Coordinates of N, CA and C in Angstrom, one line a residue:
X1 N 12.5 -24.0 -1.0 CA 12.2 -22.8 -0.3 C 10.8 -22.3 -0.7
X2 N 9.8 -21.7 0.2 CA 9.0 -20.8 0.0 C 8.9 -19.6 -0.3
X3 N 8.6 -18.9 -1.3 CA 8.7 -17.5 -1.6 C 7.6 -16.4 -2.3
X4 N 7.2 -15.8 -1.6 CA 5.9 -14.8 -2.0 C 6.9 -13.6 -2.6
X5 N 5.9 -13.4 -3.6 CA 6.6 -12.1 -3.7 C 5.2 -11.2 -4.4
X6 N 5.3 -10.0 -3.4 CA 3.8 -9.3 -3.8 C 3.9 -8.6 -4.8
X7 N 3.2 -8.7 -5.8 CA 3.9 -7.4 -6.9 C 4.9 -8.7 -8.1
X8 N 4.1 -9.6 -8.2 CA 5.0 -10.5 -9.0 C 4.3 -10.4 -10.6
X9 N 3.9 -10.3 -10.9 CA 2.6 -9.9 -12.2 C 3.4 -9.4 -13.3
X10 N 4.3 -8.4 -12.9 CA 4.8 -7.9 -14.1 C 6.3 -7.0 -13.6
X11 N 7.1 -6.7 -14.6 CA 8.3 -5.9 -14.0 C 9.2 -6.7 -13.2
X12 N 9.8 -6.1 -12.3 CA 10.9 -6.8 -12.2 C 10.3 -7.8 -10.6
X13 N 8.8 -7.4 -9.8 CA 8.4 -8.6 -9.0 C 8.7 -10.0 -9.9
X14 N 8.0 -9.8 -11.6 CA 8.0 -10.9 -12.3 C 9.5 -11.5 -12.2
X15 N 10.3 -10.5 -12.6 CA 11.7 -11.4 -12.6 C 12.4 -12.2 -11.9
X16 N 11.7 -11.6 -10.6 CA 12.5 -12.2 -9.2 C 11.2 -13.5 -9.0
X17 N 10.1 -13.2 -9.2 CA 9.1 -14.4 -9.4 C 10.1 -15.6 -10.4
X18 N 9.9 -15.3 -11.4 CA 10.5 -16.2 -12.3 C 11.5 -16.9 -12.0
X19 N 12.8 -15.9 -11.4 CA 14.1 -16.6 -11.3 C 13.9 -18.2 -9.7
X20 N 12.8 -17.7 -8.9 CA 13.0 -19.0 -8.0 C 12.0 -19.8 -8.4
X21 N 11.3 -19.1 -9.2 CA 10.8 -20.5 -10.1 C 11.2 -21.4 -10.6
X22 N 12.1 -20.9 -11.2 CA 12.8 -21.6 -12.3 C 14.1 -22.7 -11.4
X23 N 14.1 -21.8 -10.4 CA 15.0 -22.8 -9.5 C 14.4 -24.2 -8.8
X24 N 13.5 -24.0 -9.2 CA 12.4 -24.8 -8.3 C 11.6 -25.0 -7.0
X25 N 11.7 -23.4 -6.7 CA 11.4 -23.2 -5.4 C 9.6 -22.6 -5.2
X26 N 8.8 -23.1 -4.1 CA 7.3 -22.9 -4.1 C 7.4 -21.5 -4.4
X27 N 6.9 -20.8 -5.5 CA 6.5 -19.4 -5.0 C 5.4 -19.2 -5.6
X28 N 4.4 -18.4 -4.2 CA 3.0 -17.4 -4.4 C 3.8 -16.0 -5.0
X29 N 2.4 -15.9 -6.3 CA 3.1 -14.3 -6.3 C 1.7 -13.8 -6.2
X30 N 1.9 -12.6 -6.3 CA -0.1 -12.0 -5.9 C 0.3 -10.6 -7.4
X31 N -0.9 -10.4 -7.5 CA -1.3 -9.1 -8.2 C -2.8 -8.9 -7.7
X32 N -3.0 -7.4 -8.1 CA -4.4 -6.9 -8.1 C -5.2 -7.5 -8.9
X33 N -4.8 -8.5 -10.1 CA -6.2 -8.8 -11.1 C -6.6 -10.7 -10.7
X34 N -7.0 -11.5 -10.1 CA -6.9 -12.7 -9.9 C -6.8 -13.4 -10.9
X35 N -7.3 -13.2 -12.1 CA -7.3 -13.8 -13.7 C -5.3 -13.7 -14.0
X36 N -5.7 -12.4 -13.9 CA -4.1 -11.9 -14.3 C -2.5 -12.4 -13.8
X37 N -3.0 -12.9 -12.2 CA -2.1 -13.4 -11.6 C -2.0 -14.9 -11.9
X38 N -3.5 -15.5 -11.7 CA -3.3 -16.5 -12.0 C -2.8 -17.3 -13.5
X39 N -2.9 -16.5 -14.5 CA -2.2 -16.5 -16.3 C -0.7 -16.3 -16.0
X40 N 0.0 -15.7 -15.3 CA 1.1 -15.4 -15.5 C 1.9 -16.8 -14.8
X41 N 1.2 -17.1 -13.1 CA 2.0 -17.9 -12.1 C 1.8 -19.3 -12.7
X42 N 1.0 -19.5 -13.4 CA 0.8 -21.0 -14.7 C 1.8 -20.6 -15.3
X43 N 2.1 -19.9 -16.4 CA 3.3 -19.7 -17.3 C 5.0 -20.0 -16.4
X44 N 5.1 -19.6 -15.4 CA 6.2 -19.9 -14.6 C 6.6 -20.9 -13.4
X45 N 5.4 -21.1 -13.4 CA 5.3 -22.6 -12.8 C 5.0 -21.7 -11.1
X46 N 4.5 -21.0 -11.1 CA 4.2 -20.3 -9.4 C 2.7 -20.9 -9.5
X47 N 2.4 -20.2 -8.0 CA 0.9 -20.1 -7.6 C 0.9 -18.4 -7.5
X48 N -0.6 -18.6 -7.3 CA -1.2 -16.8 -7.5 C -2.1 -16.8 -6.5
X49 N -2.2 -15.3 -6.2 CA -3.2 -14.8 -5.1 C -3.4 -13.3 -5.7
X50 N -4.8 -13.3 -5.2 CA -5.1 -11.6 -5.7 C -5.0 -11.1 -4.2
X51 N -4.3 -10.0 -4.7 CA -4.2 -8.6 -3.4 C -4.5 -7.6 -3.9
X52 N -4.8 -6.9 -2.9 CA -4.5 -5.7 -3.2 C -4.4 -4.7 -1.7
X53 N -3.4 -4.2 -2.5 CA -2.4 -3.5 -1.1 C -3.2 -2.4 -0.8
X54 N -3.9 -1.7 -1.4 CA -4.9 -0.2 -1.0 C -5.8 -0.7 -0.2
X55 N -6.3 -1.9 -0.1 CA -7.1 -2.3 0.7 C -6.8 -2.9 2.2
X56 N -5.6 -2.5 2.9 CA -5.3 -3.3 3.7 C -6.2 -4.0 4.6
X57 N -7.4 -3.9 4.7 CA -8.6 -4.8 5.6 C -8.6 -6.1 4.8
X58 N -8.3 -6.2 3.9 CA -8.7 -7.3 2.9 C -7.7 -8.7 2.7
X59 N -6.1 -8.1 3.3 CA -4.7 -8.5 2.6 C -5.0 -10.0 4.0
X60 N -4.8 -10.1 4.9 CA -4.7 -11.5 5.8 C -5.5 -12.5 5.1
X61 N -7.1 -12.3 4.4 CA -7.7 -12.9 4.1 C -7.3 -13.2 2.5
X62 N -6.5 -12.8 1.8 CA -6.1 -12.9 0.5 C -4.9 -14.0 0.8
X63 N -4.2 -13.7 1.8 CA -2.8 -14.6 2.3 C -3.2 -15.6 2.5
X64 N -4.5 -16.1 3.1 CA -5.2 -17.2 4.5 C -3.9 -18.5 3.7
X65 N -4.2 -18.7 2.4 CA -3.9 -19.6 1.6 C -2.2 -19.9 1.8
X66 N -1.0 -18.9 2.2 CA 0.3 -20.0 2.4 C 0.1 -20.1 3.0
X67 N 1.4 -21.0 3.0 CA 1.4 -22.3 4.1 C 2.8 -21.9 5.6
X68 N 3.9 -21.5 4.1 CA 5.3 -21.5 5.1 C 5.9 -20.2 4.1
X69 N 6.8 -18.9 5.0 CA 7.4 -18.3 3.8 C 8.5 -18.3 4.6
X70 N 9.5 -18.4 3.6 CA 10.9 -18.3 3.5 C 11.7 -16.8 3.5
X71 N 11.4 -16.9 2.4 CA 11.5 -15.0 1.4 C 10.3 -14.5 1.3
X72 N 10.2 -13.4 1.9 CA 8.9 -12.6 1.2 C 9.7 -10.9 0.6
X73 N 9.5 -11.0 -0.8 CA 9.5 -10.0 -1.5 C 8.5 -9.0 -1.4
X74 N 8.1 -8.1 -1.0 CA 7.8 -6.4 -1.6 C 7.3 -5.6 -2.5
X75 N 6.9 -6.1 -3.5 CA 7.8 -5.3 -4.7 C 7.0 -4.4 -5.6
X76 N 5.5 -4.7 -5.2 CA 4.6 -3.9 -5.6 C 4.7 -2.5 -5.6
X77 N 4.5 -1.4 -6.5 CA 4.5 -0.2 -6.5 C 3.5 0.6 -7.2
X78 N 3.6 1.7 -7.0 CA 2.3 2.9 -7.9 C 2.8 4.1 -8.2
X79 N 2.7 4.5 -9.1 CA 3.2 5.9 -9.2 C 2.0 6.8 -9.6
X80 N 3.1 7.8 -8.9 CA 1.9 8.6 -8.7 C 2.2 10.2 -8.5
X81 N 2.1 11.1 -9.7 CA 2.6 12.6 -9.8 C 1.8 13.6 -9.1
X82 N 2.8 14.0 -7.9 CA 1.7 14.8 -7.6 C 2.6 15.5 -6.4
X83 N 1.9 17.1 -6.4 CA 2.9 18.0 -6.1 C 2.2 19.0 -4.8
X84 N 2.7 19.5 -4.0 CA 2.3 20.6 -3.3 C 0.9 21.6 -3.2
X85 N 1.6 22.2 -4.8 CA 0.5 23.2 -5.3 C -0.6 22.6 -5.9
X86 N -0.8 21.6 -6.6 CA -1.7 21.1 -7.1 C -2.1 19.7 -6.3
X87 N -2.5 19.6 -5.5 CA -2.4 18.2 -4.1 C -3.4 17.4 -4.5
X88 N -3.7 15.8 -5.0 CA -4.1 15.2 -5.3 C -4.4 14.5 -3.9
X89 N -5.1 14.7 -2.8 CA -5.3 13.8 -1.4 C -6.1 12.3 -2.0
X90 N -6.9 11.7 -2.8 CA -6.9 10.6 -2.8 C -6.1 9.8 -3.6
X91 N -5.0 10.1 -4.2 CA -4.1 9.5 -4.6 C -2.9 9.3 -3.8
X92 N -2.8 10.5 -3.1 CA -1.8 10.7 -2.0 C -1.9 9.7 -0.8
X93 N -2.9 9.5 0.0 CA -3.6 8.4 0.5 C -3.4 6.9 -0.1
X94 N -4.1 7.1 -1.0 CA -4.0 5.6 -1.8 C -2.4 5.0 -1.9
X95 N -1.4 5.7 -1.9 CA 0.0 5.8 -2.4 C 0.6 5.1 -1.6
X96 N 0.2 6.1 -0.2 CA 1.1 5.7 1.2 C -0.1 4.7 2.0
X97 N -1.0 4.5 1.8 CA -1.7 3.2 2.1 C -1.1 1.7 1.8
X98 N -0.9 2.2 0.4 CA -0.3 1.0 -0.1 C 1.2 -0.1 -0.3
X99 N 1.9 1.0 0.0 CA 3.7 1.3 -0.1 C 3.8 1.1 1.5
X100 N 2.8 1.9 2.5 CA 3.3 1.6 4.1 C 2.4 0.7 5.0
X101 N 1.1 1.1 4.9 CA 0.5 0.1 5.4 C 0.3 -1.1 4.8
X102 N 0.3 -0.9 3.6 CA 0.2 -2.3 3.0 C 1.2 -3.7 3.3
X103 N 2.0 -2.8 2.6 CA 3.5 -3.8 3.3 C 3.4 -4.4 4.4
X104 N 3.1 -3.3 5.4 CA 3.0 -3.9 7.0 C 2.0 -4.9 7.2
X105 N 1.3 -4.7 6.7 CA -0.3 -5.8 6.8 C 0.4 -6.9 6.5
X106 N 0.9 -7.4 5.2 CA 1.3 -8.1 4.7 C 2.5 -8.9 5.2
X107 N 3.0 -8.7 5.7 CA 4.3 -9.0 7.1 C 3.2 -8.8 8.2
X108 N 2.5 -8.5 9.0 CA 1.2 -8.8 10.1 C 0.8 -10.1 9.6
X109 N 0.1 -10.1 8.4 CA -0.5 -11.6 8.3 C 0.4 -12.7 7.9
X110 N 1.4 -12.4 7.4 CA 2.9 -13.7 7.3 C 3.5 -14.3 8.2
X111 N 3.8 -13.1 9.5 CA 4.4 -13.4 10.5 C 4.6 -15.0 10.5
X112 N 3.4 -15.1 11.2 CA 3.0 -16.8 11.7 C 3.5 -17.7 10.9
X113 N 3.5 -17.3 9.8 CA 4.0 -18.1 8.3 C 5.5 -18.2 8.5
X114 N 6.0 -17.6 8.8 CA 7.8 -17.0 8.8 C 8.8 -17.7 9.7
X115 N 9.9 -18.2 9.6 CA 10.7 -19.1 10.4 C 12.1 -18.2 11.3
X116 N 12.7 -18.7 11.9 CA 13.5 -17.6 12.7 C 14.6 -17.1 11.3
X117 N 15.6 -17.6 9.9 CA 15.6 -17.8 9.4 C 15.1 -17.0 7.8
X118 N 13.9 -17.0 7.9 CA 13.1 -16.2 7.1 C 14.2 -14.9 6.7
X119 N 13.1 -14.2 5.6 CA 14.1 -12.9 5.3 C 13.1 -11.9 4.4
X120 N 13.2 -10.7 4.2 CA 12.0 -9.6 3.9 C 12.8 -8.5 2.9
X121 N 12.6 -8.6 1.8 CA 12.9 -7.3 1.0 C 11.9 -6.5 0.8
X122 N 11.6 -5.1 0.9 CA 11.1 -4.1 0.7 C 11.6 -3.4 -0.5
X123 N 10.7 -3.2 -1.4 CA 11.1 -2.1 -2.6 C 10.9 -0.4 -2.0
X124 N 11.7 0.4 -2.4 CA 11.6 1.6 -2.1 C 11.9 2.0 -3.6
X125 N 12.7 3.3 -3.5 CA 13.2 4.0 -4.8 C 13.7 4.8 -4.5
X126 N 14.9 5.6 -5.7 CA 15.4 6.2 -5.8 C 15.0 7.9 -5.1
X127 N 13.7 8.5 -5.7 CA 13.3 9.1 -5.6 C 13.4 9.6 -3.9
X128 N 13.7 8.9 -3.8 CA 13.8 9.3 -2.1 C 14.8 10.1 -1.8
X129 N 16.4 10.1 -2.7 CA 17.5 10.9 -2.4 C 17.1 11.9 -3.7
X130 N 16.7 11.7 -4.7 CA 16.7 12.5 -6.1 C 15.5 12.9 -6.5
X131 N 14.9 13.8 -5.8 CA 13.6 13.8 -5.5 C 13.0 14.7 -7.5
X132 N 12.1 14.8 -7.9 CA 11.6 15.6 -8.9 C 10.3 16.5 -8.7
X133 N 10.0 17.1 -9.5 CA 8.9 17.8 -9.6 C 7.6 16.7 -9.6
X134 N 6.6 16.6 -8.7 CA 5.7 15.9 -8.8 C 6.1 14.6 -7.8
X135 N 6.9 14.0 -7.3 CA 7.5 13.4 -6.4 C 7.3 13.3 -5.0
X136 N 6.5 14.4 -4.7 CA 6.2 14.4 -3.4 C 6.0 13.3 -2.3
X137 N 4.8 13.0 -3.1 CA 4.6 11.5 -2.4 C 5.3 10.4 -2.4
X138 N 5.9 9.8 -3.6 CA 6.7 8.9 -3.9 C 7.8 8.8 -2.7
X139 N 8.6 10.3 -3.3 CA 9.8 10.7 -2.5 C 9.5 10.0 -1.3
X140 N 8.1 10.6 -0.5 CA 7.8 10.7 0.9 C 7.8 9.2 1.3
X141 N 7.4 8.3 0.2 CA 6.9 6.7 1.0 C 8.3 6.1 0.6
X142 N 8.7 6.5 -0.1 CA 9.8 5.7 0.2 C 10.8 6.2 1.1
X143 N 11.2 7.3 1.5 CA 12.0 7.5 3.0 C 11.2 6.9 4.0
X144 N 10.1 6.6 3.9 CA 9.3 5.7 4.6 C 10.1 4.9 5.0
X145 N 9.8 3.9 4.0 CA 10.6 2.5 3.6 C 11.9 2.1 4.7
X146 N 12.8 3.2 4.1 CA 13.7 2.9 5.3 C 13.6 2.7 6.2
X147 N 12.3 3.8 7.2 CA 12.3 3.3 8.5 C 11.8 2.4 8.8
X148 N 10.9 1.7 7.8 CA 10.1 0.6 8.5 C 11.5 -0.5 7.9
X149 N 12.4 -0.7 6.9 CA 13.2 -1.5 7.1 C 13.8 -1.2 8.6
X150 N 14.0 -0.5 8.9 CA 14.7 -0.4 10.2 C 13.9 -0.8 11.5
X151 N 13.0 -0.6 11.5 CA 12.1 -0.9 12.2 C 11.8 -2.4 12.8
X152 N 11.2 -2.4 11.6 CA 11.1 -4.3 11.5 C 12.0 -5.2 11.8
X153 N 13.1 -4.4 11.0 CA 14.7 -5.7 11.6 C 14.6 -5.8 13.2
X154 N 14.5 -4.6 13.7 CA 14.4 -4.8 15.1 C 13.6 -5.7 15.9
X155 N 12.0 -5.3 15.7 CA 11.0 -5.9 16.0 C 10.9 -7.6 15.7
X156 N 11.4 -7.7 13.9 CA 11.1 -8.8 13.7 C 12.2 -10.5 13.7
X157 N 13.6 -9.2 14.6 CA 14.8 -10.5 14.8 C 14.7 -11.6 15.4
X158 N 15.1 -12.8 14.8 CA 16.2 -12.8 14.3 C 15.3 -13.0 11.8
X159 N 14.5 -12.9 12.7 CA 14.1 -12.9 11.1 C 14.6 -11.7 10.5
X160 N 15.3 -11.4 9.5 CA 16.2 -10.3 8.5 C 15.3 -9.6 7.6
X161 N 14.9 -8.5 7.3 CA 14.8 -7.2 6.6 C 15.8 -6.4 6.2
X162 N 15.5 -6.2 4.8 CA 16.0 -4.9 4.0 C 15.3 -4.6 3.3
X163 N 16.2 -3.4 2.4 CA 15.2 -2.8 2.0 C 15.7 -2.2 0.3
X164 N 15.4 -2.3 -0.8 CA 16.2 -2.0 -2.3 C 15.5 -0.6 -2.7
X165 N 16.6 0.0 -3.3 CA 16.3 1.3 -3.8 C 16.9 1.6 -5.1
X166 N 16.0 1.3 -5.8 CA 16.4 1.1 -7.6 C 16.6 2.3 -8.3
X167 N 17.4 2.5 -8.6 CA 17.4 4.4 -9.4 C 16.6 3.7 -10.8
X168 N 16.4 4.5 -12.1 CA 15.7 4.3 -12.9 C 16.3 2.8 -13.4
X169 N 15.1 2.0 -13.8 CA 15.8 0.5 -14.4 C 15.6 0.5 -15.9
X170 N 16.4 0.8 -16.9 CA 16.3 0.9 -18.0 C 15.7 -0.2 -18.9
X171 N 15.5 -1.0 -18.4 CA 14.5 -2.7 -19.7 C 13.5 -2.3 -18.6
X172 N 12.8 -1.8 -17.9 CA 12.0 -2.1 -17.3 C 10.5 -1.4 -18.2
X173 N 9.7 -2.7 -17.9 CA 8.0 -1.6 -18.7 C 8.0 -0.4 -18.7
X174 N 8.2 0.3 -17.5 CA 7.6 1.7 -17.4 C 8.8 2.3 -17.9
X175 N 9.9 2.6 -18.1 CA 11.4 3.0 -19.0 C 11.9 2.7 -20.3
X176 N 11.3 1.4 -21.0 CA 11.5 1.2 -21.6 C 11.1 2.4 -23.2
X177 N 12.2 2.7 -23.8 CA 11.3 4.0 -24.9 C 11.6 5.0 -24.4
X178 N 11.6 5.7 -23.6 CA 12.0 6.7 -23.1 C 13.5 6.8 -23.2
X179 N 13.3 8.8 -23.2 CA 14.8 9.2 -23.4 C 15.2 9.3 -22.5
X180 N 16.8 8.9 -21.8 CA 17.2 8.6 -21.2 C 18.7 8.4 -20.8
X181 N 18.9 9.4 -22.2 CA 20.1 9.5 -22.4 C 20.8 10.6 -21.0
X182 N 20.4 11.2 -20.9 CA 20.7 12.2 -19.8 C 21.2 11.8 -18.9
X183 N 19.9 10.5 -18.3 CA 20.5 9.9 -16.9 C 21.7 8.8 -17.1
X184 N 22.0 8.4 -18.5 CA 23.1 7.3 -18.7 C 24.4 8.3 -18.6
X185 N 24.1 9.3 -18.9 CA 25.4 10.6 -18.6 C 26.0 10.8 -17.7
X186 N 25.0 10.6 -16.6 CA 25.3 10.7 -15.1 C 25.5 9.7 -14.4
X187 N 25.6 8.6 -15.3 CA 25.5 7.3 -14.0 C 27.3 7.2 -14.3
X188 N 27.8 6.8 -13.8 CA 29.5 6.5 -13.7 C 29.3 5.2 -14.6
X189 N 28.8 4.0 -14.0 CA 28.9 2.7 -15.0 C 28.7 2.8 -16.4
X190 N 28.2 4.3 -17.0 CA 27.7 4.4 -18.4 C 26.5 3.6 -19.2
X191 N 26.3 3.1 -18.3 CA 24.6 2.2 -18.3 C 23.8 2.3 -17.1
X192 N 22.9 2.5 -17.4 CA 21.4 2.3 -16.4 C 21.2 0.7 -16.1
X193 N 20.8 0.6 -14.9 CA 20.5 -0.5 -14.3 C 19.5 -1.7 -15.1
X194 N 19.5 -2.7 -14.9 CA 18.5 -3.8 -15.6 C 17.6 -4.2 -14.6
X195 N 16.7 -5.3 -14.8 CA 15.6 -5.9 -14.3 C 16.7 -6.9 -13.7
X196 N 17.3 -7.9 -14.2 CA 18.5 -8.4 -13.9 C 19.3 -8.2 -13.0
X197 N 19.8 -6.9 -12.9 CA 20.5 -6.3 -11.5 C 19.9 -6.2 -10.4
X198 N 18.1 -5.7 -10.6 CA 17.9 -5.3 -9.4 C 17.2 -7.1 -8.8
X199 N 17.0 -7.7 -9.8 CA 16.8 -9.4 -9.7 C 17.9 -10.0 -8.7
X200 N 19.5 -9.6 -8.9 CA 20.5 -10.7 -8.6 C 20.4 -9.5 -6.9
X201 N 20.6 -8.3 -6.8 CA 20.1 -7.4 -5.7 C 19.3 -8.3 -4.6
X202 N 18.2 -8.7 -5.0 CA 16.8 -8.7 -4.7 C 17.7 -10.2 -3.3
X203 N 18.3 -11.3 -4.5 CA 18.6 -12.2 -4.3 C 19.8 -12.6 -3.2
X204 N 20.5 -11.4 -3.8 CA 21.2 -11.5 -2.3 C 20.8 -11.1 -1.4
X205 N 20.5 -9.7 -0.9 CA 19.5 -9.3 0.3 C 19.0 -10.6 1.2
X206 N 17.6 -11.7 0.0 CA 17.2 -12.3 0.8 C 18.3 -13.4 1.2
X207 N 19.0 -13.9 0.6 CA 20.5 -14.9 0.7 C 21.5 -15.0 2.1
X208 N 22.2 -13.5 2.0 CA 23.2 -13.1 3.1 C 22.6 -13.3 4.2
X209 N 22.7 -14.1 5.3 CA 22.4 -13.7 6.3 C 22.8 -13.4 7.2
X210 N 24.4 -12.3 6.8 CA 24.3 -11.6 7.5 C 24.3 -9.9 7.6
X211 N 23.1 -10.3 6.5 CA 23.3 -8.3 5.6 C 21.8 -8.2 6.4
X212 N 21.6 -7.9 7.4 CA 20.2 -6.7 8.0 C 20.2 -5.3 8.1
X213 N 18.9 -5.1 8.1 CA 18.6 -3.9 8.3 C 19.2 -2.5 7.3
X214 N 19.5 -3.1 6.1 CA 20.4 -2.6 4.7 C 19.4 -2.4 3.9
X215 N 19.2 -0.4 3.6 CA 19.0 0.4 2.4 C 19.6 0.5 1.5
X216 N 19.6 -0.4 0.5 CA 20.7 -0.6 -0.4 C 20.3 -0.1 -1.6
X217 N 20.9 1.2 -2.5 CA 20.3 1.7 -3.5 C 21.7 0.8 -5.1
X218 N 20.2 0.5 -5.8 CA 20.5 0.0 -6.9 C 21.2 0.6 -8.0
X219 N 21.8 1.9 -8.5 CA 21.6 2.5 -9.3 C 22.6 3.3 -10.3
X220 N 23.7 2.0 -10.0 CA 25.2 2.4 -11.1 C 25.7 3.1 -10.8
X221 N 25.5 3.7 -9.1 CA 26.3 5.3 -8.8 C 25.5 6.9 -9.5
X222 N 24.7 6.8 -10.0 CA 24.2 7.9 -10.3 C 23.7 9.0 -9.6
X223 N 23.8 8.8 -7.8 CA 23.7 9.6 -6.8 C 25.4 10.7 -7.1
X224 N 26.4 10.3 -7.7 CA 27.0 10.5 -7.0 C 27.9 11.7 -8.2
X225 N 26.8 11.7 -9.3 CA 26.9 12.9 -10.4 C 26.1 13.6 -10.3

């Protein structure tokens, strides 16, 4: 199998990089640093490509290089605090550039690459139902998310889209250290999600074929305290 996964560099893109690696299956992963991508996709036996999603003029000619995709993973993200009263417009921009157009660029230039077959996970997040202070944006691109999963399944059948919505992942880089006892309070499973969960997640999405057009939130039930 061929498998891209944008956003493979670090976090849980890496994990899902890793795991069809390890399976033995071709996968491009891309990051923003070309050095950086290419040090990681040696260590796991992938190939690498530099992207960068802010740039969407730039992403077809970063891709030129696969050949055939199978799975294409999503998974790239940014975060980014920023609220009403205090409005950050080039970050705000940069945010939903990169989370909506980007994505879409990225699926524009694969298409041709993609078999009837094929199959598309989109990362969204939590924040979309459990919104916070400073959330704005986030919140906003990832209700996005859903509609372009919805969207796309349409447009792009019989090829399959979904779309994952990870509540906080607790081994993850950006969580790791943090207190977080609060939200393990609230989750019903009594643990916060892993890199692992949203890995085996990731894997079925692209797998089932017959799960489309599915916003599937990752997150031990913690919506539901």
């Amino acid at each position: 199998m061929s498998v891209v996964v944008v956003g493979g560099t670090s976090g849980i893109g890496l994990e899902v990089a890793r795991h069809f690696a390890g399976a033995g299956d071709d996968v491009v992963l891309t990051g923003r640093d070309a050095g950086r991508a290419e040090e990681i996709a040696k260590k796991i036996g992938a190939r690498a490509a530099a992207l960068e999603l802010a740039e969407p003029e730039s992403i077809a000619a970063s891709l030129a290089g696969v050949e055939r995709v199978d799975h294409l993973v999503l998974a790239a993200i940014d975060r980014d605090h920023n609220t009403a009263a205090d409005y950050a417009i080039d970050r705000a921009v940069r945010l939903v550039t990169l989370k909506l157009v980007g994505y879409t660029e990225v699926v524009h230039a694969l298409l041709p690459k993609m078999r009837p077959d094929s199959s598309i996970v989109l990362f969204g997040g939590q924040a979309l139902r459990r919104p916070y202070p400073g959330s704005t944006t986030v919140s906003t691109v990832n209700g996005g998310i859903t509609g372009l999963v919805h969207t796309l399944a349409c447009e792009l059948a019989p090829i399959r889209v979904n779309g994952i919505h990870p509540g906080i992942v607790g081994d993850s880089p950006y969580w790791t250290g943090k207190p977080l006892d609060a939200v393990v309070s609230r989750t019903p499973t009594g643990r916060l999600p892993t890199m692992a969960d949203i890995r085996d997640a990731v894997v079925f999405l692209l797998r089932n074929s017959s799960v489309n057009g599915v916003n599937l939130p990752v997150d031990g039930g913690w919506l539901l305290k």
